[in-house]
Amino acid sequence: MITLFKILSTLPLWLLHAVGWGLGWLVFAVSGVYRQRFVANARQAGLGWRQWRGSVGESGKLVAELPRLWLGRPVPVQWIGAQHVEEALALGRGVLFLTPHLGCFEITAQAYAQRYGQTQQPMTVLFRPSRQPWLREVMSTARARPGLHTAPTTLAGVKQMIKALKKGQSLGLLPDQVPPLGMGVWAPFFGREAYTMTLSVRLAQQTGATVLMAWGERLSWGRGYRVHVQPLPAALPADGAQAVRIINAALETLIRDCPQQYLWGYARYKQPRQEI
């Protein structure tokens, strides 16, 4: 499989995206469980068919582009809102990037590492190691690059993240990922209660880090990506539950701006697992 990944990484992005588009629709057609969850989540957000249908193919692109992003040549990246990053870094309090399952979230960390990680402050991203040995090897190799560090989803990983922020470094999290039981609270997400992580709130409150939202827009015809960065619309209050609600509301706004690139097939409303 590693050999296959290396071969795929040499292909042009437009071709990988074309294959991914077909893959996304194939999975949507053959998997009833996935299709029902996909449609139900989009409808929960109040979206019609024309608003969410594009995300079927985009979900497939998310998988197909990984070999190129992990092992291939750098891809073109544009920035919108880079001034927010520069202003936050200048404060020296650390920067916490909240990147939802919108567009290509892999590219946001890579783009930051390339533009800021080597010359200003590195970024640490939270990840859960794959259960597949070959994929775990690929991920560890691909994500360990200049200006970009990784932290496991363990207590040691949390300590590593706090230490990084206190040094004025940056951190990337997926705020709409369902955390293990005991590590989140139930909060509204598109009008339905969803178990939502509190880690981002706790990190921001403990370190005083600047919180920014970021996502990587996938441009058409394999032309690359556009990284969008913007601050939260309101400061996070001391109350953790209320802070989580503010974050969820901000994510909803981001997603409504580009629903055709949100990962609607993600099991956002599932019951949290018991951490072992």
XYZ file of N, CA and C in Angstrom:
828
model
N 0.818 -1.216 0.000
C 0.000 0.000 0.000
C 0.853 1.269 0.000
N 1.990 1.210 0.690
C 2.867 2.378 0.710
C 3.361 2.677 -0.695
N 3.693 1.598 -1.444
C 4.146 1.771 -2.823
C 3.056 2.416 -3.668
N 1.814 1.971 -3.474
C 0.693 2.548 -4.210
C 0.533 4.022 -3.879
N 0.657 4.384 -2.608
C 0.560 5.786 -2.200
C 1.633 6.625 -2.889
N 2.829 6.084 -2.968
C 3.921 6.813 -3.605
C 3.651 7.022 -5.093
N 3.081 6.010 -5.742
C 2.749 6.141 -7.160
C 1.661 7.186 -7.358
N 0.613 7.124 -6.527
C -0.490 8.085 -6.638
C -0.036 9.510 -6.349
N 0.973 9.650 -5.508
C 1.443 10.988 -5.142
C 2.082 11.725 -6.308
N 2.432 10.997 -7.364
C 3.052 11.638 -8.528
C 2.023 12.138 -9.535
N 0.760 11.770 -9.350
C -0.283 12.153 -10.300
C -0.683 13.613 -10.104
N -1.160 14.267 -11.155
C -1.618 15.664 -11.017
C -2.860 15.739 -10.137
N -3.002 16.848 -9.455
C -4.111 17.003 -8.519
C -5.458 16.918 -9.220
N -5.560 17.455 -10.446
C -6.846 17.422 -11.145
C -7.296 15.985 -11.413
N -6.340 15.099 -11.685
C -6.690 13.704 -11.949
C -7.128 12.999 -10.658
N -6.410 13.245 -9.587
C -6.795 12.660 -8.301
C -8.178 13.137 -7.879
N -8.459 14.413 -8.098
C -9.774 14.945 -7.739
C -10.874 14.362 -8.621
N -10.569 14.123 -9.880
C -11.559 13.513 -10.779
C -11.893 12.100 -10.324
N -10.861 11.341 -9.964
C -11.078 9.986 -9.453
C -11.842 10.041 -8.132
N -11.463 10.982 -7.279
C -12.124 11.118 -5.991
C -13.588 11.482 -6.127
N -13.902 12.332 -7.095
C -15.297 12.708 -7.326
C -16.126 11.467 -7.648
N -15.603 10.623 -8.521
C -16.313 9.389 -8.855
C -16.412 8.451 -7.671
N -15.350 8.382 -6.885
C -15.350 7.531 -5.703
C -16.400 7.992 -4.700
N -16.512 9.305 -4.533
C -17.500 9.839 -3.599
C -18.910 9.458 -3.987
N -19.232 9.562 -5.255
C -20.573 9.197 -5.712
C -20.807 7.692 -5.673
N -19.746 6.917 -5.895
C -19.885 5.456 -5.824
C -20.238 5.019 -4.409
N -19.515 5.545 -3.431
C -19.795 5.195 -2.033
C -21.191 5.659 -1.638
N -21.563 6.840 -2.081
C -22.894 7.381 -1.786
C -23.988 6.474 -2.351
N -23.739 5.890 -3.523
C -24.739 5.056 -4.186
C -24.862 3.671 -3.559
N -23.741 3.096 -3.138
C -23.768 1.692 -2.698
C -23.951 1.537 -1.189
N -23.636 2.570 -0.408
C -23.741 2.460 1.048
C -24.980 3.168 1.556
N -25.988 2.375 1.906
C -27.232 2.961 2.393
C -27.073 3.693 3.709
N -26.275 3.139 4.615
C -26.076 3.764 5.919
C -25.394 5.121 5.763
N -24.348 5.143 4.957
C -23.617 6.398 4.717
C -24.531 7.418 4.047
N -25.282 6.983 3.043
C -26.151 7.905 2.294
C -27.228 8.485 3.202
N -27.834 7.657 4.032
C -28.888 8.136 4.929
C -28.346 9.149 5.937
N -27.159 8.862 6.483
C -26.560 9.802 7.438
C -26.190 11.101 6.747
N -25.643 10.998 5.557
C -25.249 12.159 4.769
C -26.444 13.084 4.542
N -27.519 12.515 4.028
C -28.715 13.294 3.714
C -29.354 13.848 4.985
N -29.418 13.022 6.033
C -30.041 13.458 7.284
C -29.287 14.638 7.896
N -27.953 14.580 7.880
C -27.157 15.676 8.447
C -27.347 16.968 7.658
N -27.384 16.838 6.323
C -27.572 18.031 5.494
C -28.959 18.630 5.705
N -29.956 17.791 5.805
C -31.320 18.275 6.038
C -31.455 18.882 7.419
N -30.726 18.335 8.396
C -30.744 18.894 9.741
C -30.277 20.344 9.720
N -29.362 20.644 8.800
C -28.859 22.010 8.653
C -29.784 22.879 7.822
N -30.897 22.303 7.357
C -31.858 23.072 6.588
C -31.485 23.246 5.131
N -30.652 22.354 4.594
C -30.189 22.492 3.225
C -31.001 21.638 2.260
N -31.183 22.149 1.060
C -31.835 21.402 0.007
C -30.817 20.671 -0.847
N -31.319 19.823 -1.730
C -30.482 18.991 -2.590
C -29.440 19.802 -3.354
N -29.828 20.913 -3.926
C -28.905 21.703 -4.736
C -27.774 22.302 -3.909
N -28.013 22.465 -2.632
C -26.990 23.067 -1.777
C -25.947 22.060 -1.307
N -26.345 20.792 -1.117
C -25.397 19.829 -0.571
C -24.909 18.783 -1.559
N -25.481 18.678 -2.745
C -25.105 17.599 -3.660
C -23.633 17.641 -4.061
N -23.064 18.849 -4.149
C -21.657 18.949 -4.524
C -20.727 18.295 -3.520
N -21.152 18.216 -2.269
C -20.286 17.651 -1.233
C -20.146 16.138 -1.360
N -21.007 15.492 -2.158
C -20.869 14.049 -2.370
C -19.538 13.767 -3.069
N -19.297 14.457 -4.170
C -18.036 14.294 -4.873
C -16.855 14.858 -4.101
N -17.073 15.968 -3.385
C -15.990 16.575 -2.614
C -15.501 15.649 -1.510
N -16.402 14.854 -0.947
C -16.011 13.907 0.099
C -15.062 12.860 -0.462
N -15.283 12.466 -1.699
C -14.371 11.522 -2.336
C -13.025 12.140 -2.646
N -13.032 13.413 -3.021
C -11.773 14.117 -3.287
C -10.904 14.172 -2.033
N -11.565 14.265 -0.881
C -10.855 14.331 0.394
C -9.926 13.137 0.571
N -10.373 11.978 0.123
C -9.570 10.761 0.240
C -8.529 10.679 -0.878
N -8.960 10.979 -2.095
C -8.088 10.811 -3.259
C -6.893 11.762 -3.254
N -7.020 12.918 -2.612
C -5.937 13.902 -2.637
C -4.841 13.620 -1.611
N -5.091 12.716 -0.664
C -4.139 12.485 0.419
C -2.760 12.033 -0.046
N -2.650 11.094 -1.009
C -1.294 10.710 -1.443
C -0.472 11.896 -1.924
N -1.090 12.787 -2.677
C -0.365 13.945 -3.190
C 0.023 14.885 -2.045
N -0.897 15.111 -1.114
C -0.622 16.031 -0.015
C 0.415 15.466 0.947
N 0.387 14.163 1.162
C 1.302 13.554 2.123
C 2.691 13.289 1.546
N 2.738 12.848 0.295
C 4.011 12.376 -0.249
C 4.461 13.086 -1.522
N 3.592 13.885 -2.127
C 3.909 14.495 -3.409
C 4.497 15.889 -3.305
N 4.641 16.514 -4.464
C 5.156 17.877 -4.541
C 4.155 18.861 -3.931
N 4.621 20.000 -3.427
C 3.707 21.000 -2.859
C 2.675 21.460 -3.888
N 1.496 21.788 -3.412
C 0.414 22.232 -4.284
C 0.220 23.740 -4.120
N -0.368 24.406 -5.113
C -0.595 25.857 -5.002
C -1.575 26.182 -3.871
N -1.259 27.190 -3.094
C -2.109 27.610 -1.979
C -2.245 29.123 -1.974
N -3.489 29.604 -1.904
C -3.781 31.021 -1.731
C -4.231 31.251 -0.289
N -4.141 32.495 0.161
C -4.549 32.823 1.528
C -5.571 33.964 1.518
N -6.578 33.826 2.364
C -7.514 34.912 2.654
C -7.568 35.062 4.174
N -7.175 36.217 4.666
C -7.165 36.447 6.105
C -5.826 36.154 6.761
N -4.748 36.143 5.977
C -3.426 35.879 6.546
C -3.048 36.917 7.596
N -3.606 38.109 7.489
C -3.261 39.161 8.462
C -3.685 38.780 9.871
N -4.733 37.956 9.993
C -5.167 37.511 11.319
C -4.119 36.596 11.955
N -3.489 35.778 11.135
C -2.436 34.901 11.634
C -1.245 35.727 12.101
N -0.847 36.678 11.282
C 0.322 37.490 11.601
C 0.090 38.336 12.854
N -1.112 38.868 13.000
C -1.438 39.659 14.189
C -1.429 38.783 15.442
N -1.971 37.561 15.313
C -2.017 36.656 16.459
C -0.613 36.201 16.857
N 0.228 35.904 15.888
C 1.600 35.495 16.196
C 2.368 36.622 16.867
N 2.101 37.837 16.461
C 2.801 38.989 17.029
C 2.484 39.178 18.510
N 1.307 38.726 18.942
C 0.939 38.846 20.350
C 1.770 37.927 21.239
N 2.247 36.808 20.665
C 3.123 35.907 21.402
C 2.440 35.035 22.432
N 1.098 34.934 22.377
C 0.369 34.140 23.369
C -0.006 32.754 22.849
N 0.436 32.423 21.654
C 0.038 31.160 21.057
C -1.214 31.356 20.219
N -1.382 30.517 19.204
C -2.533 30.612 18.309
C -3.206 29.247 18.218
N -4.491 29.220 18.503
C -5.272 27.986 18.442
C -6.162 28.038 17.206
N -5.862 27.193 16.222
C -6.640 27.135 14.991
C -7.724 26.060 15.120
N -8.973 26.461 14.892
C -10.094 25.528 14.879
C -10.458 25.272 13.419
N -10.249 24.045 12.973
C -10.455 23.682 11.576
C -11.502 22.589 11.484
N -12.727 22.905 11.070
C -13.794 21.898 10.999
C -13.609 20.957 9.811
N -14.504 19.979 9.711
C -14.497 19.029 8.587
C -15.042 19.719 7.336
N -14.384 20.768 6.947
C -14.833 21.592 5.825
C -13.691 21.734 4.830
N -13.941 21.361 3.578
C -12.910 21.432 2.567
C -11.780 20.461 2.869
N -10.556 20.896 2.615
C -9.370 20.072 2.864
C -8.695 20.550 4.142
N -8.985 19.895 5.258
C -8.399 20.345 6.516
C -6.936 19.938 6.626
N -6.477 19.012 5.796
C -5.067 18.617 5.795
C -4.180 19.760 5.300
N -4.674 20.524 4.330
C -3.849 21.550 3.715
C -3.636 22.744 4.634
N -4.537 22.983 5.572
C -4.395 24.166 6.425
C -3.118 24.097 7.257
N -2.847 22.936 7.846
C -1.627 22.782 8.653
C -0.389 22.841 7.775
N -0.439 22.197 6.614
C 0.712 22.212 5.719
C 1.020 23.627 5.229
N -0.026 24.353 4.868
C 0.165 25.714 4.375
C 0.744 26.608 5.467
N 0.254 26.438 6.694
C 0.799 27.218 7.804
C 2.274 26.887 8.007
N 2.602 25.594 8.011
C 3.984 25.181 8.237
C 4.915 25.772 7.185
N 4.454 25.803 5.951
C 5.280 26.315 4.866
C 5.462 27.828 4.947
N 4.414 28.527 5.359
C 4.472 29.998 5.363
C 4.995 30.571 6.675
N 4.630 29.942 7.808
C 4.987 30.513 9.107
C 5.793 29.566 10.002
N 5.611 28.274 9.817
C 6.166 27.315 10.763
C 7.671 27.283 10.852
N 8.351 27.585 9.748
C 9.806 27.504 9.744
C 10.472 28.835 10.077
N 9.768 29.919 9.864
C 10.366 31.239 10.084
C 9.860 31.933 11.348
N 8.662 31.524 11.836
C 8.123 32.171 13.039
C 7.864 31.132 14.140
N 6.675 30.552 14.173
C 6.370 29.570 15.206
C 5.828 28.292 14.560
N 6.275 27.127 15.008
C 5.763 25.875 14.447
C 4.334 25.604 14.888
N 3.703 24.678 14.205
C 2.343 24.267 14.556
C 2.351 22.809 15.013
N 1.528 22.525 16.003
C 1.309 21.153 16.461
C -0.123 20.772 16.139
N -0.328 19.609 15.551
C -1.672 19.135 15.219
C -1.968 17.882 16.022
N -3.207 17.784 16.477
C -3.661 16.623 17.235
C -4.098 15.532 16.271
N -3.686 14.286 16.506
C -4.095 13.209 15.619
C -4.227 11.910 16.404
N -5.077 11.032 15.881
C -5.237 9.699 16.446
C -4.544 8.710 15.509
N -3.517 8.008 15.973
C -2.790 7.079 15.110
C -3.718 6.018 14.523
N -3.513 5.693 13.254
C -4.324 4.680 12.588
C -4.062 3.291 13.173
N -5.074 2.460 13.125
C -4.902 1.077 13.582
C -4.174 0.235 12.552
N -4.117 0.706 11.311
C -3.409 -0.007 10.258
C -1.927 0.380 10.280
N -1.024 -0.584 10.485
C 0.408 -0.264 10.586
C 0.955 0.497 9.383
N 0.546 0.120 8.162
C 1.086 0.776 6.973
C 0.634 2.236 6.891
N -0.653 2.466 7.262
C -1.173 3.827 7.214
C -0.573 4.672 8.333
N -0.346 4.051 9.492
C 0.274 4.765 10.598
C 1.681 5.226 10.221
N 2.398 4.370 9.481
C 3.747 4.720 9.039
C 3.712 5.876 8.039
N 2.773 5.827 7.094
C 2.655 6.886 6.096
C 2.303 8.211 6.761
N 1.330 8.179 7.664
C 0.879 9.406 8.324
C 1.983 10.039 9.160
N 2.721 9.210 9.900
C 3.771 9.757 10.753
C 4.882 10.380 9.920
N 5.176 9.766 8.781
C 6.221 10.291 7.902
C 5.767 11.579 7.215
N 4.499 11.560 6.731
C 3.996 12.694 5.950
C 3.774 13.931 6.805
N 3.303 13.738 8.022
C 2.959 14.887 8.845
C 4.139 15.445 9.629
N 5.186 14.675 9.755
C 6.386 15.171 10.433
C 7.245 15.896 9.415
N 7.018 17.186 9.292
C 7.749 17.992 8.324
C 8.200 19.287 8.996
N 9.134 20.019 8.394
C 9.617 21.257 9.023
C 8.475 22.218 9.360
N 8.458 22.670 10.599
C 7.440 23.618 11.033
C 6.134 22.987 11.445
N 6.054 21.649 11.418
C 4.798 20.969 11.756
C 5.083 19.772 12.646
N 4.503 19.790 13.852
C 4.655 18.696 14.806
C 3.317 18.000 15.009
N 3.348 16.824 15.616
C 2.117 16.090 15.899
C 2.036 15.754 17.385
N 0.804 15.645 17.887
C 0.567 15.274 19.274
C -0.511 14.199 19.304
N -0.309 13.102 20.022
C -1.314 12.036 20.083
C -2.491 12.422 20.968
N -3.602 11.724 20.786
C -4.805 11.988 21.582
C -4.708 11.284 22.936
N -3.723 11.684 23.715
C -3.476 11.127 25.038
C -3.215 12.273 26.009
N -3.099 11.937 27.290
C -2.789 12.954 28.294
C -1.440 13.596 27.991
N -0.491 12.781 27.546
C 0.823 13.320 27.183
C 0.703 14.287 26.011
N -0.204 13.967 25.069
C -0.420 14.850 23.927
C -1.010 16.186 24.347
N -1.943 16.155 25.305
C -2.550 17.397 25.808
C -1.488 18.263 26.488
N -0.626 17.638 27.275
C 0.453 18.385 27.933
C 1.386 18.997 26.898
N 1.622 18.253 25.827
C 2.477 18.769 24.752
C 1.850 19.997 24.104
N 0.525 19.962 23.912
C -0.170 21.088 23.292
C -0.153 22.325 24.189
N -0.379 22.133 25.486
C -0.350 23.257 26.420
C 1.033 23.893 26.440
N 2.051 23.058 26.449
C 3.431 23.548 26.457
C 3.725 24.363 25.200
N 3.227 23.862 24.047
C 3.458 24.558 22.777
C 2.801 25.932 22.780
N 1.550 26.007 23.240
C 0.847 27.287 23.261
C 1.519 28.275 24.214
N 1.979 27.795 25.351
C 2.630 28.685 26.306
C 3.960 29.227 25.771
N 4.519 28.534 24.780
C 5.736 29.017 24.127
C 5.425 30.006 23.011
N 4.122 30.252 22.789
C 3.738 31.156 21.721
C 3.580 30.475 20.386
N 3.572 29.139 20.369
C 3.444 28.383 19.135
C 1.982 28.223 18.740
N 1.739 27.520 17.649
C 0.374 27.341 17.142
C -0.080 25.898 17.300
N -1.398 25.737 17.299
C -2.000 24.429 17.496
C -3.217 24.300 16.592
N -3.413 23.124 15.998
C -4.567 22.886 15.140
C -5.447 21.774 15.670
N -6.759 22.039 15.735
C -7.729 21.057 16.229
C -8.931 20.976 15.297
N -9.583 19.816 15.288
C -10.867 19.647 14.599
C -11.967 19.788 15.652
N -12.585 20.948 15.777
C -13.537 21.192 16.863
C -14.860 20.453 16.718
N -15.176 19.951 15.511
C -16.437 19.228 15.318
C -16.220 17.729 15.267
N -15.096 17.265 15.802
C -14.852 15.826 15.918
C -15.411 15.346 17.248
N -16.150 14.238 17.240
C -16.780 13.740 18.460
C -15.705 13.176 19.387
N -15.561 13.732 20.592
C -14.522 13.279 21.523
C -14.987 12.052 22.311
N -14.069 11.398 23.017
C -14.458 10.279 23.882
C -15.368 10.757 25.008
N -16.096 9.833 25.585
C -16.995 10.144 26.694
C -16.218 10.783 27.839
N -16.756 11.877 28.367
C -16.117 12.575 29.464
C -15.222 13.715 29.034
N -15.035 13.869 27.717
C -14.159 14.924 27.211
C -14.928 15.958 26.397
N -16.241 16.000 26.603
C -17.055 16.957 25.869
C -18.347 17.269 26.596
N -19.178 18.085 25.974
C -20.494 18.414 26.503
C -21.486 18.363 25.343
N -22.755 18.201 25.676
C -23.787 18.226 24.649
C -24.153 19.678 24.356
N -24.103 20.036 23.090
C -24.378 21.408 22.683
C -25.060 21.400 21.321
N -25.891 22.414 21.028
C -26.596 22.452 19.743
C -25.627 22.612 18.567
N -25.897 21.854 17.506
C -25.156 21.983 16.260
C -26.178 21.825 15.142
N -26.484 22.928 14.481
C -27.560 22.966 13.495
C -28.888 22.490 14.111
N -29.140 22.939 15.336
C -30.427 22.683 15.968
C -30.592 21.335 16.624
N -29.541 20.532 16.652
C -29.621 19.210 17.280
C -28.445 19.053 18.230
N -28.696 18.416 19.383
C -27.637 18.246 20.367
C -26.546 17.318 19.827
N -25.309 17.771 19.912
C -24.173 16.985 19.455
C -23.105 17.006 20.544
N -22.490 15.863 20.767
C -21.436 15.799 21.785
C -20.203 16.525 21.239
N -19.795 17.594 21.911
C -18.794 18.505 21.386
C -17.602 18.616 22.331
N -16.399 18.591 21.762
C -15.194 18.639 22.591
C -15.067 19.952 23.354
N -14.543 19.843 24.549
C -14.258 21.015 25.375
C -12.759 21.321 25.403
N -11.976 20.474 24.749
C -10.521 20.634 24.779
C -10.094 21.992 24.251
N -10.693 22.438 23.158
C -10.295 23.723 22.583
C -10.548 24.867 23.558
N -11.690 24.820 24.237
C -12.022 25.868 25.206
C -11.037 25.858 26.366
N -10.748 24.668 26.873
C -9.836 24.564 28.014
C -8.424 25.034 27.657
N -7.979 24.687 26.449
C -6.653 25.121 26.022
C -6.579 26.639 25.910
N -7.621 27.234 25.331
C -7.639 28.687 25.179
C -7.674 29.385 26.535
N -8.470 28.857 27.453
C -8.607 29.494 28.755
C -7.348 29.335 29.610
N -6.691 28.181 29.507
C -5.499 27.942 30.327
C -4.274 28.700 29.835
N -4.210 28.961 28.544
C -2.998 29.558 27.976
C -3.169 30.996 27.509
N -4.414 31.446 27.326
C -4.641 32.786 26.799
C -4.371 32.894 25.312
N -4.344 31.746 24.617
C -4.046 31.730 23.188
C -5.137 32.439 22.390
N -4.745 33.005 21.253
C -5.693 33.616 20.322
C -6.363 32.505 19.519
N -7.686 32.543 19.443
C -8.436 31.513 18.730
C -8.822 32.011 17.340
N -8.455 31.245 16.328
C -8.803 31.564 14.946
C -9.489 30.358 14.306
N -10.384 30.632 13.376
C -11.008 29.566 12.591
C -10.341 29.525 11.222
N -10.093 28.322 10.733
C -9.424 28.185 9.444
C -9.982 26.981 8.692
N -10.048 27.125 7.370
C -10.428 25.970 6.557
C -9.821 26.106 5.166
N -9.609 24.975 4.522
C -8.971 24.953 3.220
C -9.958 24.678 2.101
N -10.281 25.692 1.349
C -11.207 25.543 0.221
C -10.511 24.806 -0.922
N -11.161 23.819 -1.447
C -10.644 23.040 -2.567
C -11.062 23.722 -3.870
N -10.104 24.228 -4.638
C -10.414 24.926 -5.876
C -10.739 23.938 -6.991
N -11.517 24.377 -7.960
C -11.963 23.500 -9.047
C -10.821 23.142 -9.993
N -10.989 22.017 -10.675
C -10.052 21.562 -11.708
C -8.619 21.400 -11.206
N -8.496 21.038 -9.931
C -7.173 20.748 -9.396
C -6.229 21.933 -9.351
N -6.790 23.153 -9.231
C -5.952 24.355 -9.245
C -5.291 24.641 -7.905
N -5.547 23.807 -6.919
C -4.938 23.998 -5.616
C -5.974 24.302 -4.547
N -5.586 25.132 -3.582
C -6.427 25.379 -2.419
C -6.378 26.851 -2.022
N -7.391 27.250 -1.281
C -7.446 28.610 -0.738
C -7.720 28.492 0.761
N -6.768 28.910 1.571
C -6.914 28.829 3.022
C -7.597 30.087 3.533
N -8.713 29.906 4.229
C -9.474 31.015 4.811
C -9.203 31.061 6.321
N -8.912 32.231 6.835
C -8.676 32.403 8.272
C -9.480 33.595 8.766
N -10.143 33.433 9.893
C -10.886 34.537 10.501
C -11.012 34.311 11.998
N -11.129 35.391 12.766
C -11.281 35.244 14.222
C -12.688 34.816 14.587
N -12.844 34.349 15.801
C -14.181 34.048 16.304
C -14.989 35.341 16.361
N -16.296 35.269 16.153
C -17.111 36.487 16.181
C -17.255 37.097 17.567
N -16.949 36.320 18.603
C -17.073 36.830 19.976
C -16.022 36.150 20.842
N -15.619 36.850 21.893
C -14.649 36.281 22.828
C -15.296 35.123 23.590
N -14.489 34.133 23.941
C -15.015 32.982 24.666
C -15.219 33.336 26.142
N -16.409 33.091 26.686
C -16.664 33.382 28.101
C -16.006 32.364 29.014
N -15.992 32.636 30.282
C -15.385 31.722 31.253
C -16.177 30.428 31.377
N -17.483 30.515 31.186
C -18.327 29.327 31.266
C -18.052 28.407 30.072
N -17.580 27.187 30.363
C -17.183 26.270 29.305
C -18.306 25.880 28.370
N -19.476 25.583 28.917
C -20.607 25.172 28.091
C -21.038 26.285 27.142
N -21.053 27.509 27.630
C -21.421 28.641 26.790
C -20.366 28.887 25.713
N -19.110 28.683 26.076
C -18.025 28.864 25.105
C -18.153 27.858 23.962
N -18.518 26.622 24.294
C -18.707 25.596 23.268
C -19.848 25.981 22.330
N -20.903 26.548 22.867
C -22.025 26.990 22.032
C -21.584 28.071 21.045
N -20.740 28.981 21.508
C -20.248 30.046 20.625
C -19.424 29.449 19.491
N -18.590 28.477 19.811
C -17.769 27.835 18.785
C -18.645 27.105 17.780
N -19.630 26.348 18.259
C -20.519 25.630 17.346
C -21.276 26.588 16.424
N -21.735 27.699 16.971
C -22.455 28.682 16.154
C -21.530 29.270 15.089
N -20.273 29.521 15.447
C -19.311 30.057 14.483
C -19.028 29.039 13.381
N -18.955 27.765 13.748
C -18.731 26.720 12.749
C -19.923 26.616 11.799
N -21.105 26.740 12.330
C -22.298 26.697 11.484
C -22.241 27.782 10.414
N -21.796 28.975 10.802
C -21.697 30.076 9.845
C -20.697 29.753 8.743
N -19.548 29.215 9.117
C -18.544 28.813 8.128
C -19.116 27.797 7.147
N -19.772 26.801 7.687
C -20.286 25.702 6.859
C -21.385 26.193 5.926
N -22.244 27.070 6.408
C -23.330 27.595 5.557
C -22.767 28.411 4.390
N -21.577 28.977 4.565
C -20.961 29.749 3.481
C -20.480 28.838 2.352
N -20.180 27.585 2.670
C -19.696 26.654 1.640
C -20.158 25.234 1.965
N -21.467 24.981 1.974
C -21.978 23.658 2.361
C -21.565 22.546 1.413
N -21.212 22.889 0.165
C -20.845 21.876 -0.804
C -19.470 21.263 -0.534
N -18.745 21.785 0.471
C -17.455 21.176 0.805
C -17.403 20.672 2.245
N -18.551 20.614 2.906
C -18.565 20.064 4.265
C -18.717 18.547 4.201
N -18.145 17.863 5.168
C -18.193 16.403 5.209
C -19.494 15.964 5.904
N -20.589 16.040 5.166
C -21.895 15.728 5.741
C -22.025 14.266 6.122
N -21.198 13.408 5.568
C -21.265 11.988 5.910
C -20.638 11.651 7.244
N -19.987 12.622 7.880
C -19.377 12.360 9.181
C -20.467 12.163 10.242
N -20.274 11.191 11.107
C -21.279 10.855 12.135
C -21.203 11.863 13.279
N -21.617 13.077 13.011
C -21.488 14.169 13.983
C -22.368 13.968 15.206
N -23.470 13.281 15.066
C -24.420 13.156 16.180
C -24.356 11.794 16.870
N -23.266 11.073 16.675
C -23.146 9.753 17.280
C -22.894 9.854 18.775
N -23.166 8.770 19.466
C -22.877 8.707 20.891
C -21.377 8.594 21.089
N -20.826 9.301 22.076
C -19.367 9.229 22.301
C -18.953 7.850 22.766
N -17.766 7.456 22.365
C -17.247 6.148 22.769
C -16.607 6.232 24.149
N -16.504 5.101 24.804
C -15.828 5.030 26.084
C -14.345 4.878 25.814
N -13.539 5.833 26.289
C -12.101 5.767 26.058
C -11.500 4.635 26.849
N -10.638 3.834 26.181
C -10.014 2.680 26.834
C -8.565 3.023 27.179
